Rosetta silent file (secondary structure, phi, psi, omega in degrees, C-alpha in Angstrom):
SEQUENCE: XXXXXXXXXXXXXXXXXXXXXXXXXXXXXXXXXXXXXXXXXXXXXXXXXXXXXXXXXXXXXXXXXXXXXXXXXXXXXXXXXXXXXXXXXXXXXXXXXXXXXXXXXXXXXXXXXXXXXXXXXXXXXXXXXXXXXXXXXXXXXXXXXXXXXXXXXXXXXXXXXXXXXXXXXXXXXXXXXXXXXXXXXXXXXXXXXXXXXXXXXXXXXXXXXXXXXXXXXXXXXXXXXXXXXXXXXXXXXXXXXXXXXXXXXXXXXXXXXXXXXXXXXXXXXXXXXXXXXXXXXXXXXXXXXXXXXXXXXXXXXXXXXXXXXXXXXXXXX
SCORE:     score description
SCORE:     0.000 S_00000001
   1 L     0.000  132.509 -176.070  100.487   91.318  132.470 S_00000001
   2 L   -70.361  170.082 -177.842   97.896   94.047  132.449 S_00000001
   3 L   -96.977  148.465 -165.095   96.601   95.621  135.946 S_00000001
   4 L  -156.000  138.153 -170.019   93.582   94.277  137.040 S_00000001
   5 L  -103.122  160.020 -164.343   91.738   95.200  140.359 S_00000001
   6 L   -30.661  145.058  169.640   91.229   93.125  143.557 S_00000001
   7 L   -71.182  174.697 -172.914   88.673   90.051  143.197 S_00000001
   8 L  -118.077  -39.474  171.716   85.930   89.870  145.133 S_00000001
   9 L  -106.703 -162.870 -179.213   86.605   85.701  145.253 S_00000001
  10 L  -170.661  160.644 -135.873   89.746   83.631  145.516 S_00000001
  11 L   -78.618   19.757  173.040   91.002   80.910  143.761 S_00000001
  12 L   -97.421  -53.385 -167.603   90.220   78.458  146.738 S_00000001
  13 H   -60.048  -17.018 -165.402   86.478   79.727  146.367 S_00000001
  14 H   -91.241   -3.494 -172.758   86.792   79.216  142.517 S_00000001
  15 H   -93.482  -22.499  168.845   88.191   75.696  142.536 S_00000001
  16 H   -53.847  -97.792 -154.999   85.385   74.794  145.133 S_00000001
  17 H   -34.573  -33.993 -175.688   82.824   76.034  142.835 S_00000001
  18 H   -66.773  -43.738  173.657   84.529   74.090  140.098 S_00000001
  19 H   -63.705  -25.889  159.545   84.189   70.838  141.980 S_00000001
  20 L  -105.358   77.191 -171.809   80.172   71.633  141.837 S_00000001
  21 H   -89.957   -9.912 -178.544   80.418   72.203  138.223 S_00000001
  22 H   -76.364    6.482 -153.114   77.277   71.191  137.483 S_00000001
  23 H  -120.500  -26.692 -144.697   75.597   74.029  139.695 S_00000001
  24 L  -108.821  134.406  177.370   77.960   76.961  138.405 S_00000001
  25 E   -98.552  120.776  178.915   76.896   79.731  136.236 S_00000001
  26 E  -133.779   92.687 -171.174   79.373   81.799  134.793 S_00000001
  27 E   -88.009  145.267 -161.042   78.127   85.332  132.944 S_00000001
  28 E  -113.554  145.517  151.143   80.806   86.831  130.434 S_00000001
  29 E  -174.356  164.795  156.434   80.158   90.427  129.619 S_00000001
  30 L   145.009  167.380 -155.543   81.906   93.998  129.271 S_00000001
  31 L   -49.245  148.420  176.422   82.609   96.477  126.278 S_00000001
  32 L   -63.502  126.624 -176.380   82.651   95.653  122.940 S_00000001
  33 L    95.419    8.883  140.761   86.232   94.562  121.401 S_00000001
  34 L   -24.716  -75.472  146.483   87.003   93.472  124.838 S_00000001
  35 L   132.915   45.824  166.596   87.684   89.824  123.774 S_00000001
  36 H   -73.111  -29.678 -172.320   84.441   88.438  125.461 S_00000001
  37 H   -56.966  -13.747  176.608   83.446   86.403  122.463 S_00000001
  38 H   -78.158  -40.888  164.488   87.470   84.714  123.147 S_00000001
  39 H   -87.915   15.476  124.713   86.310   83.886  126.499 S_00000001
  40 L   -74.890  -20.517 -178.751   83.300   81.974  125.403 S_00000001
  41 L  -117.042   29.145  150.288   85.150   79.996  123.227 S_00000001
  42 L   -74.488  -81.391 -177.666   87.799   79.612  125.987 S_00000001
  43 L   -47.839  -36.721  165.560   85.270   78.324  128.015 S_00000001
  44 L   -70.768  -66.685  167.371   83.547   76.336  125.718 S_00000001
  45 L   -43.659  -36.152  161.199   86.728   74.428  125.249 S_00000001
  46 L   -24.043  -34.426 -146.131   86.566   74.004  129.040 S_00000001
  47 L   109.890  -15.153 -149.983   83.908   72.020  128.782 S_00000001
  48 L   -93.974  101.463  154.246   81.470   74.688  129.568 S_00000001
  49 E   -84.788  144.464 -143.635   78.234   74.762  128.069 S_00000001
  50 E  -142.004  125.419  156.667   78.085   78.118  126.722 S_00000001
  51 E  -110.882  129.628 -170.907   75.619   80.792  124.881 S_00000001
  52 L  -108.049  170.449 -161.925   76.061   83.944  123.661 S_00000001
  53 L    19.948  105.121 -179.114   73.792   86.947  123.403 S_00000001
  54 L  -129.399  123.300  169.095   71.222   85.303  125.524 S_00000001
  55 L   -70.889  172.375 -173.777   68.588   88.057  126.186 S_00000001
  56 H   -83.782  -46.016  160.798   68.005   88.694  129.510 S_00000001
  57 H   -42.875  -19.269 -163.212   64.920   87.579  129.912 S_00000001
  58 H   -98.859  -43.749  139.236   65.184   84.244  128.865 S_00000001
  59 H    46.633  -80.276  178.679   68.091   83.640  132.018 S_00000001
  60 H   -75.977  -40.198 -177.718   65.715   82.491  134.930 S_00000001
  61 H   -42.213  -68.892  175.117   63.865   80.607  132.309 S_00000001
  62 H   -26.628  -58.075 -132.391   67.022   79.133  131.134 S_00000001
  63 H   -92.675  -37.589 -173.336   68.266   78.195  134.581 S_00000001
  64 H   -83.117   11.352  132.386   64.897   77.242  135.945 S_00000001
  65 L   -37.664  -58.714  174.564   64.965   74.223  133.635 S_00000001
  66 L   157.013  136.852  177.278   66.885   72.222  135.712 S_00000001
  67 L   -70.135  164.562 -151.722   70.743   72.329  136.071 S_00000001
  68 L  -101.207  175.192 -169.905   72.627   70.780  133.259 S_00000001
  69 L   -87.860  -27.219 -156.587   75.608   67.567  133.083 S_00000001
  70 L  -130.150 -156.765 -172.055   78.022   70.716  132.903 S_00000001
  71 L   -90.109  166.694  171.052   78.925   74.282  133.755 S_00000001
  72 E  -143.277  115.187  169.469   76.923   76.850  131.946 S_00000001
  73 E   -97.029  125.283  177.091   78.601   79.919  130.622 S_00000001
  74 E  -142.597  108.316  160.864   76.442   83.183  128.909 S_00000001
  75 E   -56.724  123.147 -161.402   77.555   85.914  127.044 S_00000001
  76 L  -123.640  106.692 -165.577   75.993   88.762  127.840 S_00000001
  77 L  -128.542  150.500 -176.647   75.853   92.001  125.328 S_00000001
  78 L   -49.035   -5.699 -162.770   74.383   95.560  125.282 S_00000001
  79 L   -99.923   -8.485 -174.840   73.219   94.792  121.857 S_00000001
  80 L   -63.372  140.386 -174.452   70.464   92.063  123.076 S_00000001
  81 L   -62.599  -22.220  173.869   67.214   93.821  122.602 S_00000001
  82 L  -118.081   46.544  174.439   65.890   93.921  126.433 S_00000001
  83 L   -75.643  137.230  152.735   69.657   94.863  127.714 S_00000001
  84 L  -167.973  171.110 -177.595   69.437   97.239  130.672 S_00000001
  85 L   -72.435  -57.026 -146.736   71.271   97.585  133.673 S_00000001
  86 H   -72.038   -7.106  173.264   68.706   97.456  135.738 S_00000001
  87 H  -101.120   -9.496  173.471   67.821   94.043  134.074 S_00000001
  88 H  -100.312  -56.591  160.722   71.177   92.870  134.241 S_00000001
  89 H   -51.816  -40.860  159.667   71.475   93.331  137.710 S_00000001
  90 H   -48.125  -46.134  177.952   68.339   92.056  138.527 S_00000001
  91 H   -68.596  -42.567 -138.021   69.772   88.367  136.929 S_00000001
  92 H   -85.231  -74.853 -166.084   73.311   88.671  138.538 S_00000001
  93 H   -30.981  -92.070 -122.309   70.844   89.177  142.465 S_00000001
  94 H   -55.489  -97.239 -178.783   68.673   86.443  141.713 S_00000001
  95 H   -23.028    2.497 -176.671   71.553   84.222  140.849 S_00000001
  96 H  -104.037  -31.150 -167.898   73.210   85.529  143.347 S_00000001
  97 L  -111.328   27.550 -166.469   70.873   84.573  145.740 S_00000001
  98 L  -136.010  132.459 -173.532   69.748   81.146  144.826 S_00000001
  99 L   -54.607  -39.307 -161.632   70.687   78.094  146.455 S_00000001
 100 L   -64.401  -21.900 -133.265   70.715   75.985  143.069 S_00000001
 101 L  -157.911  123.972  137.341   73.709   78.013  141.065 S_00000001
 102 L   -46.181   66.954 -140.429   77.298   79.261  141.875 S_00000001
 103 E  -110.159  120.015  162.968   76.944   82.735  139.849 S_00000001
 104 E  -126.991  136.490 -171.899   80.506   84.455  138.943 S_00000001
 105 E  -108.092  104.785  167.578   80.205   87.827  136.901 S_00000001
 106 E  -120.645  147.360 -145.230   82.991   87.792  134.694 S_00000001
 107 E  -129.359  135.469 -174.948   83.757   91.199  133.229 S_00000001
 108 L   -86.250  141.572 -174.376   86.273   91.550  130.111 S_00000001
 109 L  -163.198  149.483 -164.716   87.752   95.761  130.107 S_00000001
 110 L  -137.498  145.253  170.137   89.716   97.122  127.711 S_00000001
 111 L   -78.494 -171.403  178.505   91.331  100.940  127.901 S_00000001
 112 L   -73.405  -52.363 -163.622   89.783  103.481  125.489 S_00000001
 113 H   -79.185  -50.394 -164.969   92.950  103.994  123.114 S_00000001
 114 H   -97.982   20.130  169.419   92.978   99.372  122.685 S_00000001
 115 H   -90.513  -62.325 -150.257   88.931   99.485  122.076 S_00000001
 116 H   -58.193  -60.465 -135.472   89.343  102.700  119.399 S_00000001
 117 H   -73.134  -51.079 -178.896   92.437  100.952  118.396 S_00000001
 118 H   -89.679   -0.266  147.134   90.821   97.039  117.483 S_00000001
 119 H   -83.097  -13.761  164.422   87.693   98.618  115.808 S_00000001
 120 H   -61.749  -48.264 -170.678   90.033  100.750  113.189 S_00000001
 121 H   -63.307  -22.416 -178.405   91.685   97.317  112.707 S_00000001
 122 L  -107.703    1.703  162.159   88.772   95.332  111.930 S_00000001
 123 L    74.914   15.423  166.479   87.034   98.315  110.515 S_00000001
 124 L   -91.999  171.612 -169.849   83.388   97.603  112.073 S_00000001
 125 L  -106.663  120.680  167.578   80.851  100.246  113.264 S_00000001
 126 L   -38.152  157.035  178.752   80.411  100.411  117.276 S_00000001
 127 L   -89.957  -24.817 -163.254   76.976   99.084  118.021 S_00000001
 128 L   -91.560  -24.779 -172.291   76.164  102.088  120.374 S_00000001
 129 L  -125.700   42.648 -165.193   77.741  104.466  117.862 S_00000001
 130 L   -39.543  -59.612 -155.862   76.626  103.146  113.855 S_00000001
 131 L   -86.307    1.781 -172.774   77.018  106.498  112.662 S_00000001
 132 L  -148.733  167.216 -154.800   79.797  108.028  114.514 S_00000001
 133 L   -50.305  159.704 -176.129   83.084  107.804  115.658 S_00000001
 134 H   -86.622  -17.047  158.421   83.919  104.476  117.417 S_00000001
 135 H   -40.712  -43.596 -178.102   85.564  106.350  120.270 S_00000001
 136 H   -60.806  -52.154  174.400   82.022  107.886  120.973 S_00000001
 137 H   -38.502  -54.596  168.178   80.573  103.870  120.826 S_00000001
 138 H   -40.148 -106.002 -161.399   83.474  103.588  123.600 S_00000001
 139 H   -32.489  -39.381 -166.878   82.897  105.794  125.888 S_00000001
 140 H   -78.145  -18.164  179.585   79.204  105.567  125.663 S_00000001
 141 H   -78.817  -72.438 -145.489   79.218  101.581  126.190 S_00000001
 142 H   -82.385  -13.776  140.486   81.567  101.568  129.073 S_00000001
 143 H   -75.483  -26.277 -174.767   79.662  104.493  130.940 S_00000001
 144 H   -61.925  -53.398  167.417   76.768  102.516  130.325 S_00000001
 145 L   -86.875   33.442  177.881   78.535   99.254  132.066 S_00000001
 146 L   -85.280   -9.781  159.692   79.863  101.010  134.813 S_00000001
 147 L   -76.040  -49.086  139.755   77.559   99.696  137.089 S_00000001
 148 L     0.850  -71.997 -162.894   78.421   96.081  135.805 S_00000001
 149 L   -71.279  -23.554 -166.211   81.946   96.378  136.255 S_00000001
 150 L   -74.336  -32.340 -176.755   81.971   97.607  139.867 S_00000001
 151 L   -98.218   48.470  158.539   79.615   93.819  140.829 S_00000001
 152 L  -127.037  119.934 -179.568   82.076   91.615  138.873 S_00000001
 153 L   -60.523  -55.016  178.907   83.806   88.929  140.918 S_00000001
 154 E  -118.811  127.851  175.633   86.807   88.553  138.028 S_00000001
 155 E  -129.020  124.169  172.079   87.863   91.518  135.716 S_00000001
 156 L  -116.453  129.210  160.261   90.855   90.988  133.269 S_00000001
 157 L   -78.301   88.261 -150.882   92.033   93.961  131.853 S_00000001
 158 H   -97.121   -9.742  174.387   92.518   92.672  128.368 S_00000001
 159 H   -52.534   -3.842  163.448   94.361   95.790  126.840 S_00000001
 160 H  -129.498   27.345 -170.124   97.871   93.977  126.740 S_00000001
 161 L  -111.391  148.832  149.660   96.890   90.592  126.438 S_00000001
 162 L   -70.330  178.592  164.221   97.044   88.281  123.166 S_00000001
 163 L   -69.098  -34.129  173.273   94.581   85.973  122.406 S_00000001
 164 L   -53.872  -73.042 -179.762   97.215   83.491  123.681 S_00000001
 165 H   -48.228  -16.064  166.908   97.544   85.160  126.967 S_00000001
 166 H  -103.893   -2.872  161.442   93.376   85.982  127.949 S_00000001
 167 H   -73.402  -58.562 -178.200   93.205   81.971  126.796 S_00000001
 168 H   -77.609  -26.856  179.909   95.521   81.292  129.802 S_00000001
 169 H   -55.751  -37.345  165.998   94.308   83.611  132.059 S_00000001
 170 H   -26.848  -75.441 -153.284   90.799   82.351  131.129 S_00000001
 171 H   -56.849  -53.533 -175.424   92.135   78.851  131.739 S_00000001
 172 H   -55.285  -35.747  177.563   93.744   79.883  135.394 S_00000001
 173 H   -74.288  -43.539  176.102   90.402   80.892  136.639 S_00000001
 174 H  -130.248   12.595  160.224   88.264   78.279  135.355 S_00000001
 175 L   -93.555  144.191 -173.620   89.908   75.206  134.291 S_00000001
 176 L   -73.060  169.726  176.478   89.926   72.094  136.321 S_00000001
 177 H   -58.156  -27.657  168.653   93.174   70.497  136.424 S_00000001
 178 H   -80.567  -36.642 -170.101   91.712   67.871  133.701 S_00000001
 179 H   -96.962   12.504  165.194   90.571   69.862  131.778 S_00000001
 180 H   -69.937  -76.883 -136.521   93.577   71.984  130.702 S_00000001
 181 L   -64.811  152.523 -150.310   95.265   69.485  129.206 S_00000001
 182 L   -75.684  152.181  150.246   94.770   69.118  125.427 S_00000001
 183 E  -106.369  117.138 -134.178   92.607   66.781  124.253 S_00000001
 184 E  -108.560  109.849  171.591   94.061   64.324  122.003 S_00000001
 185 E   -90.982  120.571 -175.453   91.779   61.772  119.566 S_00000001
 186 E  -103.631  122.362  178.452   93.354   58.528  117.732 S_00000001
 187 E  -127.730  161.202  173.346   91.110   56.876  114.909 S_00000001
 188 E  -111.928  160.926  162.456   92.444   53.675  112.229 S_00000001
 189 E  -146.591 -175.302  154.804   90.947   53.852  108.808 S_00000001
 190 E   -94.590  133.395 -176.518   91.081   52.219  105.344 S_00000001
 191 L   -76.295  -21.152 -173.855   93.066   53.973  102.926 S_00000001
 192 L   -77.927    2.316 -158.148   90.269   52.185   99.947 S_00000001
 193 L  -128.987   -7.320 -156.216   87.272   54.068  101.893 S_00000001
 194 L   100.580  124.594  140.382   89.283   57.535  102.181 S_00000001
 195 L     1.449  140.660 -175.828   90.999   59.771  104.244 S_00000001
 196 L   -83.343  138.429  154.908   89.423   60.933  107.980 S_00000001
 197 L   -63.596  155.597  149.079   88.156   64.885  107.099 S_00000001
 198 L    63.694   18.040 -171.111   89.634   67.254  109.752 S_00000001
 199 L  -105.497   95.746  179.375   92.727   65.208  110.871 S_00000001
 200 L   -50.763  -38.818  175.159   96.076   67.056  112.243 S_00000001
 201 E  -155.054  112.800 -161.621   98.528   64.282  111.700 S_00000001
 202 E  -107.168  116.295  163.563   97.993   60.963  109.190 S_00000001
 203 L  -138.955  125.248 -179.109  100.657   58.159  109.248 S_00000001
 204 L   -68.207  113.019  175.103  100.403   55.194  106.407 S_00000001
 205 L  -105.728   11.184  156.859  101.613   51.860  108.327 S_00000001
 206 L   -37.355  -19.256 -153.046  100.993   49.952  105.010 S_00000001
 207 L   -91.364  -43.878  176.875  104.830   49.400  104.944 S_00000001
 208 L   -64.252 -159.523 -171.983  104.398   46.574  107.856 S_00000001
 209 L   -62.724  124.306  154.650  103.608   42.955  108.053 S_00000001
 210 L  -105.462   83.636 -164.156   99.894   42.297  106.884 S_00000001
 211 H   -23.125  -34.476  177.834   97.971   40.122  109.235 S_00000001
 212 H   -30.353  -39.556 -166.045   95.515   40.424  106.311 S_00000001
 213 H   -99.320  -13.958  165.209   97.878   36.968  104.762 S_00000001
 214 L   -93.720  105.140  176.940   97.853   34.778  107.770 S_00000001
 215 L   -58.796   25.006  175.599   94.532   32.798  107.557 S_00000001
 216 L  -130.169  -19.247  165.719   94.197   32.369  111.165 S_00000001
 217 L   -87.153  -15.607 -154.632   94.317   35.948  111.528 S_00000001
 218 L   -73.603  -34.375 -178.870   92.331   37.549  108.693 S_00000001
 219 L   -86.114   19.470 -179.888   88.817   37.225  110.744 S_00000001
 220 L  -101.390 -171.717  155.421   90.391   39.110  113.765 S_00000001
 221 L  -166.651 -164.393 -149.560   91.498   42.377  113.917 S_00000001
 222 L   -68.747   29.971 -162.485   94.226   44.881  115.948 S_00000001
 223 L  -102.210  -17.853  178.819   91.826   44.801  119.215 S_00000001
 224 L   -62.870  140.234  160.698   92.926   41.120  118.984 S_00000001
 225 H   -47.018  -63.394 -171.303   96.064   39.822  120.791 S_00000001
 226 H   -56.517  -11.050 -138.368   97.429   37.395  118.249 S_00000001
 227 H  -119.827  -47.899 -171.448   96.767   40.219  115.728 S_00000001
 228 H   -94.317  -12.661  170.802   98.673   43.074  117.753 S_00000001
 229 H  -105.953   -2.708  137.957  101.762   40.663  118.388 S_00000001
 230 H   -33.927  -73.493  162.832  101.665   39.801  114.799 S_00000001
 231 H   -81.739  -28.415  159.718  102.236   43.364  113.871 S_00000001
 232 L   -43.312  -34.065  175.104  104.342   44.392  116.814 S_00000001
 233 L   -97.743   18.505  169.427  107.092   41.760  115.476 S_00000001
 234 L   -83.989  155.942 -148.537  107.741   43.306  112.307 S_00000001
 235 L   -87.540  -40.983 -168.218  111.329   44.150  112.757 S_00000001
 236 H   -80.828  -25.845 -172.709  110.664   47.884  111.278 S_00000001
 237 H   -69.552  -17.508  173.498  107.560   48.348  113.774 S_00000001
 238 H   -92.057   -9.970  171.882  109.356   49.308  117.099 S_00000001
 239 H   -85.589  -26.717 -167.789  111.775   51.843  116.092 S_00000001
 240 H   -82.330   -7.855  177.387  108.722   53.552  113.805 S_00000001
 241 H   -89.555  -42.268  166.887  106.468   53.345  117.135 S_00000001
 242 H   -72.925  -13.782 -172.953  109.062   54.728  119.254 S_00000001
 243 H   -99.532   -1.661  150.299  110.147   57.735  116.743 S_00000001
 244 H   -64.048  -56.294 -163.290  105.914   58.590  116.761 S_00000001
 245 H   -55.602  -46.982  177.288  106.113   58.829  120.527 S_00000001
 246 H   -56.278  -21.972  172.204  109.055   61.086  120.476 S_00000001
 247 H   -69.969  -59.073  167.794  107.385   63.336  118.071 S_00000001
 248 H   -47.796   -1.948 -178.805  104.409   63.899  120.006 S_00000001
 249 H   -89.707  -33.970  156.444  106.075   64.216  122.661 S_00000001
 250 H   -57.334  -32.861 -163.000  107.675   66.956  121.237 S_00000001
 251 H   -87.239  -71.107 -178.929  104.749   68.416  119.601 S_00000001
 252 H   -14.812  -66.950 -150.995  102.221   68.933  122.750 S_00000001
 253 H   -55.220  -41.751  168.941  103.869   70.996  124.558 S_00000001
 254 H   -39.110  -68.195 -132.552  104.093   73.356  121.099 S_00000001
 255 H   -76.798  -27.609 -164.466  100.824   73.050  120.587 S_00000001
 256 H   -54.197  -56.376  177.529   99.554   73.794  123.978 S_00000001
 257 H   -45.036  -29.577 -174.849  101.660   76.828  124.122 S_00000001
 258 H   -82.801  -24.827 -175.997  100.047   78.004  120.962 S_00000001
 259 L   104.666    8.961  152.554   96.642   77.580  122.381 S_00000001
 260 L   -57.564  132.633  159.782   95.434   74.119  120.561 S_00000001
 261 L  -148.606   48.056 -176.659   93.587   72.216  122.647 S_00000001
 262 E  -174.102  126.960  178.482   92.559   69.238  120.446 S_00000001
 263 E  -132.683  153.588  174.644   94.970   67.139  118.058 S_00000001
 264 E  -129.811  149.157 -164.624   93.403   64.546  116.328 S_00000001
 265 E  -111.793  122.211 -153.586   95.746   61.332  115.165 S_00000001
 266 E  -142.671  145.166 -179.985   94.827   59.330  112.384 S_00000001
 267 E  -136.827  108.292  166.726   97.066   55.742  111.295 S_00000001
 268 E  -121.192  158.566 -167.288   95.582   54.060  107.962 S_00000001
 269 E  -135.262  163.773  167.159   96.082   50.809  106.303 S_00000001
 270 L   -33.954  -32.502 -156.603   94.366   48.811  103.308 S_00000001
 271 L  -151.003   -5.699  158.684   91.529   47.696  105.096 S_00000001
 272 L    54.729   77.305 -172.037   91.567   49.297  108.296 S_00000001
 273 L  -170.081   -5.186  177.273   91.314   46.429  110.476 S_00000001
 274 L  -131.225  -51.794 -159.108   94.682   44.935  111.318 S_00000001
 275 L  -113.535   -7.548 -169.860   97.590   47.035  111.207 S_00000001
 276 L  -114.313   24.857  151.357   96.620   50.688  111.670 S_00000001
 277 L   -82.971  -56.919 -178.395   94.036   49.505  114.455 S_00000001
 278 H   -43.999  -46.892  174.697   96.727   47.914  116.443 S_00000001
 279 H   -56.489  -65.631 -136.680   98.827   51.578  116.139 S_00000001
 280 H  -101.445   36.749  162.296   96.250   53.727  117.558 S_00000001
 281 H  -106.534  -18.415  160.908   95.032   51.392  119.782 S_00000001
 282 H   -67.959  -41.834  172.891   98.769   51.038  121.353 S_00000001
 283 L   -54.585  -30.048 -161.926   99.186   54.763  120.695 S_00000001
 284 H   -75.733  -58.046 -170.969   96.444   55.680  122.688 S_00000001
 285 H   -65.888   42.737  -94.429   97.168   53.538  125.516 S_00000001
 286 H  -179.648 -108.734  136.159  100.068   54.734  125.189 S_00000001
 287 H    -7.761  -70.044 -151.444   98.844   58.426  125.778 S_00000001
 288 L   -82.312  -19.572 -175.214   96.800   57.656  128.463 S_00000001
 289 L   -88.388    2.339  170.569   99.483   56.119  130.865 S_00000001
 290 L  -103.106   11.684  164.951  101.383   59.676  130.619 S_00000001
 291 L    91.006   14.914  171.996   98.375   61.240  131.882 S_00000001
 292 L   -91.012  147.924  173.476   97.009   62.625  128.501 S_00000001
 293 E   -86.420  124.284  172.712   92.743   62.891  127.743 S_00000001
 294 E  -115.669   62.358  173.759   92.542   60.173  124.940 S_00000001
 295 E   -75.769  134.234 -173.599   90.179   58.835  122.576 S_00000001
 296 E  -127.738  162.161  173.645   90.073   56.063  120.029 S_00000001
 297 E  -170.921  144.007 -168.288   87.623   55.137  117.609 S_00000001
 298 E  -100.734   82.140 -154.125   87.801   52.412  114.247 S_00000001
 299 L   -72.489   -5.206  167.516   86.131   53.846  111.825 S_00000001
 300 L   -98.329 -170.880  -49.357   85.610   50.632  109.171 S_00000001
 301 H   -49.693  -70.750  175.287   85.172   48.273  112.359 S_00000001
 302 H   -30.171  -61.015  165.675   82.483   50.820  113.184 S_00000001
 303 H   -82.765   -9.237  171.729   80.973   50.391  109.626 S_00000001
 304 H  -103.634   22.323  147.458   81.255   46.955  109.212 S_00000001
 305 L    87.634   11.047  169.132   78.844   46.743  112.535 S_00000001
 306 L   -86.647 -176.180 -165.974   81.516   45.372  115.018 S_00000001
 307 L   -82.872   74.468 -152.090   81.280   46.058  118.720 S_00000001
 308 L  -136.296   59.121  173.881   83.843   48.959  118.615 S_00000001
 309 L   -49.867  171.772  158.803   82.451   52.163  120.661 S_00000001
 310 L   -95.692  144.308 -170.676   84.576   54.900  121.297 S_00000001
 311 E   -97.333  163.914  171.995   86.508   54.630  123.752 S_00000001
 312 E  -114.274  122.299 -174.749   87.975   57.209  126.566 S_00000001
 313 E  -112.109 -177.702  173.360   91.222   56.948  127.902 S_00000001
 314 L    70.726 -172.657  175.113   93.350   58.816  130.403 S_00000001
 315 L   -36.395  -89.923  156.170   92.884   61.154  133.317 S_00000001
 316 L   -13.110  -24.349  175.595   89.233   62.127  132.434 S_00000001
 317 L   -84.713    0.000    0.000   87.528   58.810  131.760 S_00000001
């Protein structure tokens, strides 16, 4: 873990502030190649609504709109056209000093040698330095934020972190306890309408029984009882329901570790209305009683106009 100097808060004051999330302001900033743009979109998975290169003026404007359903995180970079210190400091007081807003200045730092070192690799021109070495771009940005860094309540030292590793550090500081955990989305479809776009793991339950053939069942569908105990007693459906759970159960933890923090689940059937409703409407609950953030949604129930919102399961609803 890189060295990183004393906070100015502590993690009792930040989990307070977190409990007024709707109040709390969180400004990202510090030299370029740093990894702030990874901690906006850190943050942004939080939950966080979050903008980047926000000039400075527009700030109190922003803020004096009204606070927001969520947290509001803004990237803040020397390249915005009315950056100055002395304008950057002006926003951190006033936000500092207003009743309305929790304001934490968090400032991303890098050594000299892992800035020079991830602008060879991607081979871009410092913004401070177009025309000249990126070491100069260096130096000249991070005397330039040297006022900055000394009024920032959390500074990670990012010169030995992965991306994995400033995602959890990110995570330690400003995710609530719900909102670590991955969020995990179940949908049914019709295999005759298409594939879901964008879907991490697709299992065909065409192989069971198809309610579709009992004529007391055909106008229902798996949200039904008689419909979900139908399909539940095919003989093949409880070992293939229990060898799903064990994979995901396996898989999460993977994924988490890797820095996923959204799987999406997808079960289709001919008509997507009997048998791969009933899976991800069992899967989900399913989910949700081990304490996972859950969603389901039907997508042909949805298009043929039945009453089938999406729903939210788990910790979080």
């Amino acid at each position: 873990m890189a060295q990183r100097r004393p906070y100015r808060v502590t993690q009792d004051a930040l989990s307070q502030s977190t409990a007024a999330a709707r109040h709390r302001v969180v400004l990202v900033t510090g030299p370029s190649g740093a990894g702030r743009s990874t901690a906006i979109n850190v943050l942004e998975d939080l939950g966080y609504e979050t903008i980047d290169n926000l000039p400075l003026s527009i700030v109190p404007r922003l803020l004096e709109a009204g606070a927001t359903s969520r947290p509001l995180a803004l990237g803040i970079d020397v390249r915005n056209r009315d950056f100055s210190i002395a304008g950057m400091i002006d926003v951190i007081d006033g936000l500092s000093g207003s009743a309305a807003h929790t304001v934490d200045l968090l400032y991303l730092d890098a050594s000299e040698d892992a800035l020079v070192r991830r602008y060879s690799e991607t081979r871009r021109r410092h913004p401070l330095a177009p025309a000249e070495t990126a070491l100069i771009g260096v130096l000249r940005e991070k005397d330039l934020l040297s006022p900055i860094r000394t009024r920032a309540d959390i500074l990670i030292e990012t010169s030995d972190l992965t991306p994995h590793q400033l995602r959890d550090e990110i995570e330690r500081w400003f995710a609530a306890d719900d909102k670590a955990k991955m969020a995990i989305s179940v949908q049914s479809f019709s295999y005759k309408r298409g594939m879901p776009r964008g879907v991490d793991m697709v299992f065909d339950v065409r192989f069971l029984a198809n309610p579709y053939w009992d004529a007391s069942l055909r106008g229902m569908n798996g949200m039904d009882a008689p419909v979900r105990a139908y399909v539940e007693a095919d003989p093949r459906y409880a070992a293939f329901f229990a060898k799903i759970c064990d994979l995901i159960e396996l898989l999460l933890p993977a994924y988490e570790e890797e820095g996923k923090r959204h799987l999406s689940i997808a079960f289709g059937c001919t008509g997507g209305q009997h048998r791969s409703v009933t899976l991800a409407e069992n899967l989900s609950q399913a989910l949700a009683e081990h304490g996972s953030r859950v969603s389901v949604r039907h997508r042909e129930m949805e298009r043929r106009d039945y009453t089938a919102p999406v729903k939210q399961s788990g910790s979080s609803a």
